[in-house]
GROMACS .gro file of C-alpha atoms in nm:
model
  370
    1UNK     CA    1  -1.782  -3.423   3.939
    2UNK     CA    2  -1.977  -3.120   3.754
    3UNK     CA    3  -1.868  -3.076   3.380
    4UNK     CA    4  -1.721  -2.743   3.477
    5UNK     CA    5  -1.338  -2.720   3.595
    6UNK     CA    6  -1.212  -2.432   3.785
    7UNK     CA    7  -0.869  -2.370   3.826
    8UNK     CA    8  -0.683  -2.066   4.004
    9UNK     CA    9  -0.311  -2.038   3.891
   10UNK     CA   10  -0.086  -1.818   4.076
   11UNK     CA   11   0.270  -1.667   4.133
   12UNK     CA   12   0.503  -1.456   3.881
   13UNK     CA   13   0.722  -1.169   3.915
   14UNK     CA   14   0.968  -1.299   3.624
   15UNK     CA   15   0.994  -1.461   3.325
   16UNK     CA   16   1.093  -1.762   3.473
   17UNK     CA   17   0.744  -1.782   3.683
   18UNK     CA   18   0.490  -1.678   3.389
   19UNK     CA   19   0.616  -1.875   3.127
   20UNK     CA   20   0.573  -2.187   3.292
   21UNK     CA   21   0.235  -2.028   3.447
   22UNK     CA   22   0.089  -1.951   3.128
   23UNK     CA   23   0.226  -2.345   2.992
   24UNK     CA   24   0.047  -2.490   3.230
   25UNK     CA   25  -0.313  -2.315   3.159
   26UNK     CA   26  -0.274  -2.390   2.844
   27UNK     CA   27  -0.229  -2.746   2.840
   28UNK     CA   28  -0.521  -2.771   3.089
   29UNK     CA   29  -0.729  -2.591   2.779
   30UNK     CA   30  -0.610  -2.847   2.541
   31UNK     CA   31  -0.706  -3.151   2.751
   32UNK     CA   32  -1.043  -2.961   2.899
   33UNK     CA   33  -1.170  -2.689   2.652
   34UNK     CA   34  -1.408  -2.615   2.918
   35UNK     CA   35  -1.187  -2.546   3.204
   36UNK     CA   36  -1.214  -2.164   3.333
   37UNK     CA   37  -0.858  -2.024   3.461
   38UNK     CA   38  -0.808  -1.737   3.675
   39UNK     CA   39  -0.456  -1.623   3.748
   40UNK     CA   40  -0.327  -1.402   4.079
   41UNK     CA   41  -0.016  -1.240   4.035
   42UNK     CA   42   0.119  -0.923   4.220
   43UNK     CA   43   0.038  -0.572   4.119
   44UNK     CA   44   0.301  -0.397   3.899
   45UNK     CA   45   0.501  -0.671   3.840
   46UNK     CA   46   0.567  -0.841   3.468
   47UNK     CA   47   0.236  -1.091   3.512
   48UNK     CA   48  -0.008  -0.828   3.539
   49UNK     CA   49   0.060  -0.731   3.119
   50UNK     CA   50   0.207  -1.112   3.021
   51UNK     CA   51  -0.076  -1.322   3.143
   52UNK     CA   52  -0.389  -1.080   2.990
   53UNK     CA   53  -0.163  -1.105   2.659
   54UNK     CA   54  -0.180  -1.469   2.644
   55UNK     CA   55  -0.547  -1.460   2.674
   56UNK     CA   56  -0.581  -1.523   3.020
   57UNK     CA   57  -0.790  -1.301   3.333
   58UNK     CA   58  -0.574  -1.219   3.624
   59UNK     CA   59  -0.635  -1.010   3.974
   60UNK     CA   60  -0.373  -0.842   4.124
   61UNK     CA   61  -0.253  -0.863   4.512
   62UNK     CA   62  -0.047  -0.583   4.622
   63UNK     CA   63   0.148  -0.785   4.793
   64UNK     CA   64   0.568  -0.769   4.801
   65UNK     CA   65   0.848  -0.908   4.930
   66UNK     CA   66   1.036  -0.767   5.262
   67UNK     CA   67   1.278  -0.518   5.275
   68UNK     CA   68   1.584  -0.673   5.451
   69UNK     CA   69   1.842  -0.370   5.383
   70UNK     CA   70   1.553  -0.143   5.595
   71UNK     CA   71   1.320  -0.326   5.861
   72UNK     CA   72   1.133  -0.036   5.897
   73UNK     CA   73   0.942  -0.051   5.573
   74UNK     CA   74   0.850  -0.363   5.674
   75UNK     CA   75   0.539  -0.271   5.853
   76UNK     CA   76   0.403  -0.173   5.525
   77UNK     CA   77   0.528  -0.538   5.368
   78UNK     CA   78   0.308  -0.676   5.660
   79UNK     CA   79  -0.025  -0.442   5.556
   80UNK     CA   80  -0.009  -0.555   5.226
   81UNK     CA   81   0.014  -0.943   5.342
   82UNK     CA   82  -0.279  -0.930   5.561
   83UNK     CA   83  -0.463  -0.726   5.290
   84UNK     CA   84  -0.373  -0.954   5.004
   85UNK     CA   85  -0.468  -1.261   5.213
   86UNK     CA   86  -0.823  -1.072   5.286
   87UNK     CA   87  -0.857  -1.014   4.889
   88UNK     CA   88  -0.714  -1.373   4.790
   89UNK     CA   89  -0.978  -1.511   5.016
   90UNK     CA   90  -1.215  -1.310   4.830
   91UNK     CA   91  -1.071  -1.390   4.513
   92UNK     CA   92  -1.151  -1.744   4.598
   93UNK     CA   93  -1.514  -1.722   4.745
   94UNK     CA   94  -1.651  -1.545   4.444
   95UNK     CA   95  -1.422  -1.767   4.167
   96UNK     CA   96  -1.495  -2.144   4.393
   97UNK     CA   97  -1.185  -2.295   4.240
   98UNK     CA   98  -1.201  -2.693   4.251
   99UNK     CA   99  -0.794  -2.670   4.293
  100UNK     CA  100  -0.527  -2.409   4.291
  101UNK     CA  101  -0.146  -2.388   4.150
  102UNK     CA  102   0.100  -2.248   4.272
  103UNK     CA  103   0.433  -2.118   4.056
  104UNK     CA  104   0.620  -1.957   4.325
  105UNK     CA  105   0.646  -1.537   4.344
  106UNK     CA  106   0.508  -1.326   4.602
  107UNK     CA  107   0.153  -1.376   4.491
  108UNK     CA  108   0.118  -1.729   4.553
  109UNK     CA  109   0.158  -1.694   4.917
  110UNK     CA  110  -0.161  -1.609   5.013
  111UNK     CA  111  -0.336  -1.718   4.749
  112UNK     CA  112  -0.244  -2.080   4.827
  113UNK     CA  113  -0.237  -2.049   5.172
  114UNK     CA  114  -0.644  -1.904   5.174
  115UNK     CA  115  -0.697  -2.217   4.904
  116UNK     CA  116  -0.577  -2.441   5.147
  117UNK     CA  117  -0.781  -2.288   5.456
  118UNK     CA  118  -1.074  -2.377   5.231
  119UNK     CA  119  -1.014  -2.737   5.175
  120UNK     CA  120  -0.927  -2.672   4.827
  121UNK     CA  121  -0.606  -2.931   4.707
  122UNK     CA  122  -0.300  -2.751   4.580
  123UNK     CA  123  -0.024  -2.784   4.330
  124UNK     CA  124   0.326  -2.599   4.354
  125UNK     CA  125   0.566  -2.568   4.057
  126UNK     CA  126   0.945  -2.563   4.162
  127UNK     CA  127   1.111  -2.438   3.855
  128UNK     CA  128   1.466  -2.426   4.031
  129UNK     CA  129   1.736  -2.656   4.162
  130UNK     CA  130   1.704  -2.436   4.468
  131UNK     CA  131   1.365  -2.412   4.584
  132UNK     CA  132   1.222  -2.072   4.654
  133UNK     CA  133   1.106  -1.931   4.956
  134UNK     CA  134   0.751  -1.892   4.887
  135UNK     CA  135   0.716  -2.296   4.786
  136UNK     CA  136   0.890  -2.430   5.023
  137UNK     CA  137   0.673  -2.282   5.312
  138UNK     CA  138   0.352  -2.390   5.125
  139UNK     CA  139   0.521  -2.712   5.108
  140UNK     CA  140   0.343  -2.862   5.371
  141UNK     CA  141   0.020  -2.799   5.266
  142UNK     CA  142   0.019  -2.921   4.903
  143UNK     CA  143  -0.124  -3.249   4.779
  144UNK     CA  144   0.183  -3.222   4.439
  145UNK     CA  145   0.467  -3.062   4.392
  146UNK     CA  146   0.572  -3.101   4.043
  147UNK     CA  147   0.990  -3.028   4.007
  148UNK     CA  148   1.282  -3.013   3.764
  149UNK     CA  149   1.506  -3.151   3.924
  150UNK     CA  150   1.655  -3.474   4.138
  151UNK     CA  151   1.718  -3.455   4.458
  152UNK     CA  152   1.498  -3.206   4.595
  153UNK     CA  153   1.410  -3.357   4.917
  154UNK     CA  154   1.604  -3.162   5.065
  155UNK     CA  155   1.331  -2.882   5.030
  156UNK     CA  156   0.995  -3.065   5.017
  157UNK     CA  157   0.817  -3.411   5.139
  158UNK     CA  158   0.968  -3.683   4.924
  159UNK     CA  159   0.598  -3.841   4.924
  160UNK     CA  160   0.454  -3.582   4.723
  161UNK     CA  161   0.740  -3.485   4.481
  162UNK     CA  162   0.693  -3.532   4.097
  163UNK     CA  163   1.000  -3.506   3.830
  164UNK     CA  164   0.788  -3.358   3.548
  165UNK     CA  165   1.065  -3.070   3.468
  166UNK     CA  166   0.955  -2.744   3.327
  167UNK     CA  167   0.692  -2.612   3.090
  168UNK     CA  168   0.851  -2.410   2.848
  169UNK     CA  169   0.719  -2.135   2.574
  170UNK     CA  170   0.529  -2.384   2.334
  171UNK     CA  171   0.600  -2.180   2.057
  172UNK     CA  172   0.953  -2.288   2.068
  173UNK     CA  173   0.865  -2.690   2.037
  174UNK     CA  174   0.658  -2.646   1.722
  175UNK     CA  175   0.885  -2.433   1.480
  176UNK     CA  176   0.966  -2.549   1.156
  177UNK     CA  177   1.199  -2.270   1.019
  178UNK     CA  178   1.535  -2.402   0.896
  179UNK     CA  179   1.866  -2.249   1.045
  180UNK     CA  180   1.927  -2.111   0.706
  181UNK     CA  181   1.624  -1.909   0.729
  182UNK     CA  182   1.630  -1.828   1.068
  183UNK     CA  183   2.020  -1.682   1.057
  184UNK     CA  184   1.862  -1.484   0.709
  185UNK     CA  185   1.555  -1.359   0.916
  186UNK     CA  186   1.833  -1.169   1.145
  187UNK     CA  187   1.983  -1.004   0.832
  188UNK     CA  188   2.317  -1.233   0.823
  189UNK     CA  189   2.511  -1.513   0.708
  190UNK     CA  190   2.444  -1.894   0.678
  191UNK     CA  191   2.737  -1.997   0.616
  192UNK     CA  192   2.897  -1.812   0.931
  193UNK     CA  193   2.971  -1.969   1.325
  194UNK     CA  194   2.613  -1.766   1.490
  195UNK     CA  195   2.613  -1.711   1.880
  196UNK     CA  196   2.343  -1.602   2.072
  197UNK     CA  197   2.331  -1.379   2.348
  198UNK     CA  198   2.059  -1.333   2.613
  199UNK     CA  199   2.062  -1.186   2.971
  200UNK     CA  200   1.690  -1.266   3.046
  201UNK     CA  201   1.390  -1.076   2.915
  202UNK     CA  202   1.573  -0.743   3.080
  203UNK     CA  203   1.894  -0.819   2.991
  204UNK     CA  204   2.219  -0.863   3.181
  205UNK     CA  205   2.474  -0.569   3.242
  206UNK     CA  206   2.772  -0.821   3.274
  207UNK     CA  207   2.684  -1.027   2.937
  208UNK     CA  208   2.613  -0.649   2.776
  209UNK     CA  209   2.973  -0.577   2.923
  210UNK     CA  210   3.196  -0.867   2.768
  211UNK     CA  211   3.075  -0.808   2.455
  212UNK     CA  212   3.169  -0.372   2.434
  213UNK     CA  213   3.469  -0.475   2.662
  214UNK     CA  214   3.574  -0.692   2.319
  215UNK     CA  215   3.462  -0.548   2.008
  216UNK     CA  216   3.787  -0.583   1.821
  217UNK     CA  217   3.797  -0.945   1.904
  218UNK     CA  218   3.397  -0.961   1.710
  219UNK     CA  219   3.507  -0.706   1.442
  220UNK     CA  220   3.830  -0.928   1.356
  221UNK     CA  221   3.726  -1.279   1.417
  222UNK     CA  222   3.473  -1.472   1.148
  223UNK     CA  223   3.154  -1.518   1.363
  224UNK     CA  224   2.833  -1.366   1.394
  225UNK     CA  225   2.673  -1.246   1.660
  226UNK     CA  226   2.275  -1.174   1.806
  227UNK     CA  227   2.258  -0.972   2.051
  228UNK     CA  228   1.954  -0.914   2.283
  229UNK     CA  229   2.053  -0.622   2.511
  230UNK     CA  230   1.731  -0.573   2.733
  231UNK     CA  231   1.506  -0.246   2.672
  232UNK     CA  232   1.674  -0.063   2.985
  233UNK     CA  233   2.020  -0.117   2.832
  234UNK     CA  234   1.995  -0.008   2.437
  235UNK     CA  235   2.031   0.347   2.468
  236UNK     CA  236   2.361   0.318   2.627
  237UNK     CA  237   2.526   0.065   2.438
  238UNK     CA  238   2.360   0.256   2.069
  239UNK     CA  239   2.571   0.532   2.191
  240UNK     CA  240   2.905   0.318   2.293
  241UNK     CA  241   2.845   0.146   1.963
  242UNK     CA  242   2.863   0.464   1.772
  243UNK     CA  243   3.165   0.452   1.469
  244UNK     CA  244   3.121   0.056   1.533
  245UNK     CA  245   3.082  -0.063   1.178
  246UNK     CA  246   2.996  -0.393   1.208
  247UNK     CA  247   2.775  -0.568   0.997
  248UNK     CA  248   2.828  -0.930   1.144
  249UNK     CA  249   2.677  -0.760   1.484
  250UNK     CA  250   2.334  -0.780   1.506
  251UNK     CA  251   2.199  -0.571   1.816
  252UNK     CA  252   1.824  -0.579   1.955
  253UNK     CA  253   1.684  -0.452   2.270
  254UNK     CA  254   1.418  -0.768   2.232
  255UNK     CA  255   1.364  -1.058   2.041
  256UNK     CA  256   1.036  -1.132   1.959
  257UNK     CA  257   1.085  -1.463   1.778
  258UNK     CA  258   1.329  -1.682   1.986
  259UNK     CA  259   1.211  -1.976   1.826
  260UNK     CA  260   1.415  -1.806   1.537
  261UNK     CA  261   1.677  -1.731   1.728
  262UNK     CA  262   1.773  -2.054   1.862
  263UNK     CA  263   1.733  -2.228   1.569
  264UNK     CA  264   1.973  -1.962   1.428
  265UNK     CA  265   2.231  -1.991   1.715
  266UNK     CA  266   2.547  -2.274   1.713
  267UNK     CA  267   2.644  -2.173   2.065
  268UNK     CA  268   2.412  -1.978   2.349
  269UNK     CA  269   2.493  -1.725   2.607
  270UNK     CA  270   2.254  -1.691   2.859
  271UNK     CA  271   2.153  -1.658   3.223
  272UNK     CA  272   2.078  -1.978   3.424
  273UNK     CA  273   1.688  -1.896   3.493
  274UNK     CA  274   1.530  -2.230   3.510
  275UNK     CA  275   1.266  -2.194   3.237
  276UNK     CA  276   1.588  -2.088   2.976
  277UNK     CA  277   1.785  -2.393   3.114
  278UNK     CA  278   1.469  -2.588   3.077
  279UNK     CA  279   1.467  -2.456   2.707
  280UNK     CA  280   1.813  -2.523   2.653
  281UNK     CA  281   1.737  -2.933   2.761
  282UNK     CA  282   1.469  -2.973   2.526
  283UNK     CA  283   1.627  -2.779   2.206
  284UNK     CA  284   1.960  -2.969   2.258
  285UNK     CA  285   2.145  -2.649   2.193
  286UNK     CA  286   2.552  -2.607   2.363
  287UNK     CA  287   2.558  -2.307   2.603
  288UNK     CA  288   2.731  -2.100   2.822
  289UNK     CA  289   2.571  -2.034   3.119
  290UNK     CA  290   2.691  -1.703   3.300
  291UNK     CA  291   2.426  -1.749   3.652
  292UNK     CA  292   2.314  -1.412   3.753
  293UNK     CA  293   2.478  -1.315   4.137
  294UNK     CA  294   2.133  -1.123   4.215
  295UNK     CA  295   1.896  -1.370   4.254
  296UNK     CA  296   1.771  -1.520   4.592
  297UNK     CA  297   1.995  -1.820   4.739
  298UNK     CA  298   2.217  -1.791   4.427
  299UNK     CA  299   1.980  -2.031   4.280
  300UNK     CA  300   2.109  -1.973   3.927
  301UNK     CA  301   2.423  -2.109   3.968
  302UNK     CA  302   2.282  -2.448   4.136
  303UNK     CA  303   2.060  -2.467   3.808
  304UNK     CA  304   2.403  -2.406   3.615
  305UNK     CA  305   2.627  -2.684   3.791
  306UNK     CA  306   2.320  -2.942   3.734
  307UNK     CA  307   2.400  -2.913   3.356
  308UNK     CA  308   2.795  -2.861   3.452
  309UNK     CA  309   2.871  -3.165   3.649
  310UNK     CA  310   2.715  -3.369   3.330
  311UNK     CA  311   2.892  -3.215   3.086
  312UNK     CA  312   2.621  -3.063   2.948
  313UNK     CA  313   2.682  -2.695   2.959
  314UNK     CA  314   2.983  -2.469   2.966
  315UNK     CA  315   3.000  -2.219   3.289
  316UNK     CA  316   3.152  -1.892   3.386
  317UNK     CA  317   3.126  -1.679   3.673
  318UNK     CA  318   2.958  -1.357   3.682
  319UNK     CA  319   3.271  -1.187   3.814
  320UNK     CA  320   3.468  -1.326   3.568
  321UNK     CA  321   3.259  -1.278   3.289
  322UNK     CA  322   3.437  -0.960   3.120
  323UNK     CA  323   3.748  -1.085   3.058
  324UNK     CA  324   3.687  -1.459   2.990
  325UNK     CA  325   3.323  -1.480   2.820
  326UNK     CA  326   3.395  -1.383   2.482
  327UNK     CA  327   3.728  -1.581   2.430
  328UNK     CA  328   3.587  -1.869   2.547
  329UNK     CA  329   3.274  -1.854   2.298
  330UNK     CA  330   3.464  -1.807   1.994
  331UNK     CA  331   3.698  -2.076   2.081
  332UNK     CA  332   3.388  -2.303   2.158
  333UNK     CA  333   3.206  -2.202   1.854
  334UNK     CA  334   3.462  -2.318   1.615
  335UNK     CA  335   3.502  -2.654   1.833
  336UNK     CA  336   3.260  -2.917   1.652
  337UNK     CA  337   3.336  -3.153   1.881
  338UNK     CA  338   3.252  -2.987   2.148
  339UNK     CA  339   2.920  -2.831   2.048
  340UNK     CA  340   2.785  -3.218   1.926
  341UNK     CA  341   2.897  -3.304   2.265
  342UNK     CA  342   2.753  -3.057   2.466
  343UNK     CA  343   2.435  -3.097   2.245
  344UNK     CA  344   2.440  -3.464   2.322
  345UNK     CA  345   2.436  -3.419   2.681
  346UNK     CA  346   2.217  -3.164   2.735
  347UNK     CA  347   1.944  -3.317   2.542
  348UNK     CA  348   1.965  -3.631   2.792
  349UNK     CA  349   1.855  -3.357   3.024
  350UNK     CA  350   1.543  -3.332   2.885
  351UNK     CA  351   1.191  -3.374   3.041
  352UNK     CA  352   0.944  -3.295   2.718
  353UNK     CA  353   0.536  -3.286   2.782
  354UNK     CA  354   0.618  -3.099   3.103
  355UNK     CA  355   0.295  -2.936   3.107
  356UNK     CA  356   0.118  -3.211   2.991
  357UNK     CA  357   0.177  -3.392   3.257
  358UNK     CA  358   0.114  -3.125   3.542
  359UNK     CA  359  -0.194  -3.019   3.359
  360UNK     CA  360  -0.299  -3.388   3.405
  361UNK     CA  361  -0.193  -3.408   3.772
  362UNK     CA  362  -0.405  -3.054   3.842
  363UNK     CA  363  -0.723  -3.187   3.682
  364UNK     CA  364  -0.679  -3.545   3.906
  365UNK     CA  365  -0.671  -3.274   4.210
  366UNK     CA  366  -0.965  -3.144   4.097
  367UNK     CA  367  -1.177  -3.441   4.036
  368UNK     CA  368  -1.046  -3.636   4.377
  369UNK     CA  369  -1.072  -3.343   4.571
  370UNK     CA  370  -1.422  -3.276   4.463
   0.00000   0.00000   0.00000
């Protein structure tokens, strides 16, 4: 094999895709400094700004997914998959790739697909419990598919299925701050019951809504909150916050450092995205999961009863969110018991060196295939 590796990484359109994404390229850098990495995500979607900030090229498709409230657009959808397929063939002529990966997201599609036309061995990344559309009909023509969880061969060939689980923000592995500093960093106090809440990188209206729907439950009761509301939500809930004193109330439209803010947190509230559950595993920290309704094949709440059914997370449903969420985190927060055990159990959940290990399976591609 030349000295040189080539590797085209593809997919995004959340979070939960680019994260892992972005893992993965790095841990190929750290075991082959040499390696050159292109990724192909989808024009105006999140990986187009996340992937250039973590150092990384990338080449947009403008490719999206199908409109199944009005068929008629659809004949544009079906343009822009025969011209992304065009560029992604492109994209791999003038780049010669010695093997591709594949995160799942619209761009992936045809990137893999045209990688596969060409002989060139592929790798998918199944983040979920419930595989997504876009993997599981390149399924068939991957040499790996690296996943998080058991039992999914139900989706893919059992022959070429890999437990590895999911790469998460490395970042979050290697922080040494102490909860002492971490719950000072967010302006409260140490000695205070801390939860966190999270709806995602955009935040989550129905997590945003328990907490206004009980503020005199927060203001009366001894335990600290942080609060990520999601950039599209802070204006609204600054203004339904307004002659709210409440110091132990700490309300951010992003957080920046969640390293910080887990370390900070005794109890989680969160979205089930696979790359936070994944996070959750590895950081042994109690949560309650509260899936999101709006996501394809209500994948979030299979990734929620994995951790459920082993005792290893706490679970409410979006529609009942409102009323129960916040009672049953302050009762849970005071419940030492319960948070050790939930800790305990979650953390036997764990896959760590996630990326390590798919980083090593892409560069075997690469050097067998060549």
């Amino acid at each position: 094999m030349s000295s040189e590796l080539r590797v085209i990484i593809s997919g995004g359109g959340t979070g939960g895709h680019i994260f892992p994404a972005v893992s993965i390229a790095n841990a190929v850098k750290d075991l082959r400094p040499d390696a050159k990495i292109l990724f192909v995500g989808a024009l105006g979607r999140m990986e187009m700004q996340r992937v250039p900030a973590a150092g990384y090229d990338i080449k947009g498709l403008p490719i999206q997914g199908f409109d199944r409230k009005n068929l008629l657009k659809n004949v544009k959808v079906l343009y822009k998959i025969w011209k992304s397929q065009r560029m992604a063939r492109q994209i791999i002529k003038e780049f010669r790739p010695q093997v591709a990966v594949g995160v799942g997201g619209y761009a992936s599609g045809p990137t893999l697909n045209m990688a596969a036309a060409q002989g060139i061995p592929c790798l998918l990344q199944e983040q979920n419990s419930y595989a997504g559309v876009t993997n599981k009909l390149l399924a068939k023509k991957a040499a790996k598919i690296c996943v998080a969880y058991e039992g999914m061969e139900r989706f893919f060939p059992a022959e070429k299925i890999m437990l590895t689980g999911n790469p998460v923000r490395q970042q979050l592995l290697e922080s040494t701050v102490t909860r002492e500093a971490a719950v000072r960093s967010f302006g409260l106090d140490p000695e205070k019951k801390t939860i966190l809440l999270v709806g995602g990188s955009l935040g989550a209206r129905t997590i945003n809504e328990s907490v206004l729907q009980h503020l005199d439950l927060i203001k009366n009761g001894d335990v600290q909150f942080i609060w990520q509301t999601g950039k599209f939500y802070s204006a609204e809930i600054a203004e339904r916050l307004k002659g709210h004193e409440m110091p132990q109330l700490k309300v951010l439209d992003f957080i920046s450092d969640m390293a910080a803010a887990y370390k900070a947190a005794d109890l989680v509230i969160s979205r089930a995205g696979a790359s936070s559950v994944s996070e959750f595993c590895l950081l042994g920290k109690p949560v309650i999961l509260v899936p999101s309704p709006n996501v394809a094949e209500d994948h979030q709440t299979k990734n929620a009863l994995a951790l459920v059914h082993r005792d290893a997370a706490l679970y409410v449903k979006d529609a009942e969110a409102k009323e129960q969420l916040l009672p049953l985190a302050i009762a849970t927060v005071h419940d030492d018991a319960k948070l050790e055990s939930l800790s305990k159990n979650v953390l036997k959940l764990a896959l760590p060196d996630s990326a390590r290990i798919i980083a090593q399976e892409v560069i075997k591609l690469a050097e067998n295939g060549k």
